[in-house]
Short mmCIF file of C-alpha atoms in Angstrom, two decimals:
data_model
loop_
_atom_site.label_atom_id
_atom_site.label_comp_id
_atom_site.label_asym_id
_atom_site.label_seq_id
_atom_site.Cartn_x
_atom_site.Cartn_y
_atom_site.Cartn_z
CA MET A 1 -30.82 -11.20 -17.63
CA ASP A 2 -30.37 -14.47 -18.84
CA LYS A 3 -28.22 -13.73 -21.94
CA THR A 4 -24.76 -12.47 -21.51
CA TYR A 5 -24.59 -11.13 -25.33
CA HIS A 6 -26.73 -10.40 -28.25
CA PHE A 7 -25.66 -11.76 -31.79
CA CYS A 8 -27.19 -10.83 -34.87
CA SER A 9 -26.17 -13.04 -37.87
CA GLY A 10 -25.28 -11.87 -41.18
CA ASN A 11 -24.12 -13.29 -44.51
CA SER A 12 -21.19 -11.25 -45.06
CA PRO A 13 -17.56 -12.71 -43.79
CA LEU A 14 -17.24 -9.76 -41.37
CA LEU A 15 -18.05 -9.45 -37.75
CA ILE A 16 -18.47 -6.43 -35.51
CA SER A 17 -17.93 -6.91 -31.94
CA MET A 18 -19.05 -4.35 -29.35
CA PRO A 19 -17.70 -5.75 -26.11
CA HIS A 20 -18.24 -2.19 -23.89
CA ALA A 21 -21.73 -1.27 -25.13
CA GLY A 22 -23.66 -3.39 -22.62
CA THR A 23 -25.66 -1.65 -19.85
CA GLY A 24 -27.16 -4.38 -17.90
CA ILE A 25 -26.42 -4.68 -14.39
CA PRO A 26 -27.96 -7.36 -11.95
CA LYS A 27 -29.60 -6.01 -9.01
CA ASP A 28 -27.53 -7.83 -6.40
CA ILE A 29 -24.40 -6.07 -8.06
CA LYS A 30 -26.22 -2.70 -8.70
CA CYS A 31 -27.01 -2.04 -5.04
CA LYS A 32 -23.14 -2.34 -4.21
CA LEU A 33 -22.16 0.32 -7.02
CA THR A 34 -21.86 3.92 -6.27
CA PRO A 35 -24.23 6.54 -7.95
CA GLU A 36 -21.52 7.70 -10.32
CA ALA A 37 -21.00 3.90 -11.38
CA THR A 38 -24.59 3.16 -11.75
CA ALA A 39 -24.50 6.04 -14.28
CA LEU A 40 -22.26 3.84 -16.61
CA PRO A 41 -19.84 6.65 -17.50
CA ASP A 42 -17.53 3.80 -19.49
CA VAL A 43 -20.08 2.44 -21.75
CA ASP A 44 -19.56 2.98 -25.35
CA TRP A 45 -22.94 4.61 -25.78
CA HIS A 46 -22.47 5.48 -29.58
CA LEU A 47 -21.35 2.17 -30.88
CA PRO A 48 -24.89 0.65 -31.60
CA ILE A 49 -25.65 3.72 -33.44
CA LEU A 50 -22.65 4.15 -35.55
CA TYR A 51 -22.70 0.38 -36.51
CA ASP A 52 -26.38 0.28 -37.12
CA MET A 53 -25.46 0.24 -40.73
CA ALA A 54 -24.16 -3.24 -40.28
CA LYS A 55 -27.74 -4.83 -41.19
CA ASP A 56 -27.67 -3.05 -44.39
CA PHE A 57 -24.36 -4.67 -45.46
CA ASP A 58 -25.54 -7.91 -43.74
CA ILE A 59 -22.60 -7.86 -41.46
CA SER A 60 -22.76 -10.00 -38.12
CA VAL A 61 -22.64 -8.20 -34.88
CA ILE A 62 -22.02 -9.49 -31.39
CA SER A 63 -22.39 -7.09 -28.36
CA ALA A 64 -22.31 -7.45 -24.61
CA GLU A 65 -25.39 -7.42 -22.75
CA TYR A 66 -23.58 -6.60 -19.38
CA ALA A 67 -21.98 -3.55 -18.37
CA ARG A 68 -18.29 -3.35 -17.78
CA TYR A 69 -18.43 -3.14 -14.17
CA VAL A 70 -20.15 -6.67 -14.11
CA ILE A 71 -17.61 -8.08 -16.35
CA ASP A 72 -14.73 -6.55 -14.55
#
């Protein structure tokens, strides 16, 4: 995974940030996690669905690509 975030640019002055919606885990880290951790229980799974309307309002959105465990 080369990118650390996803950015969708809009023309509105608003920016929606979703720092805990990432699910990517590099293999070298994933192999060290417990099965419970690889299930990603702390991901904000519903944020991308909740903020799907941002494109309708031309709002910029930035979201993490990597899971919280990778960052922390």
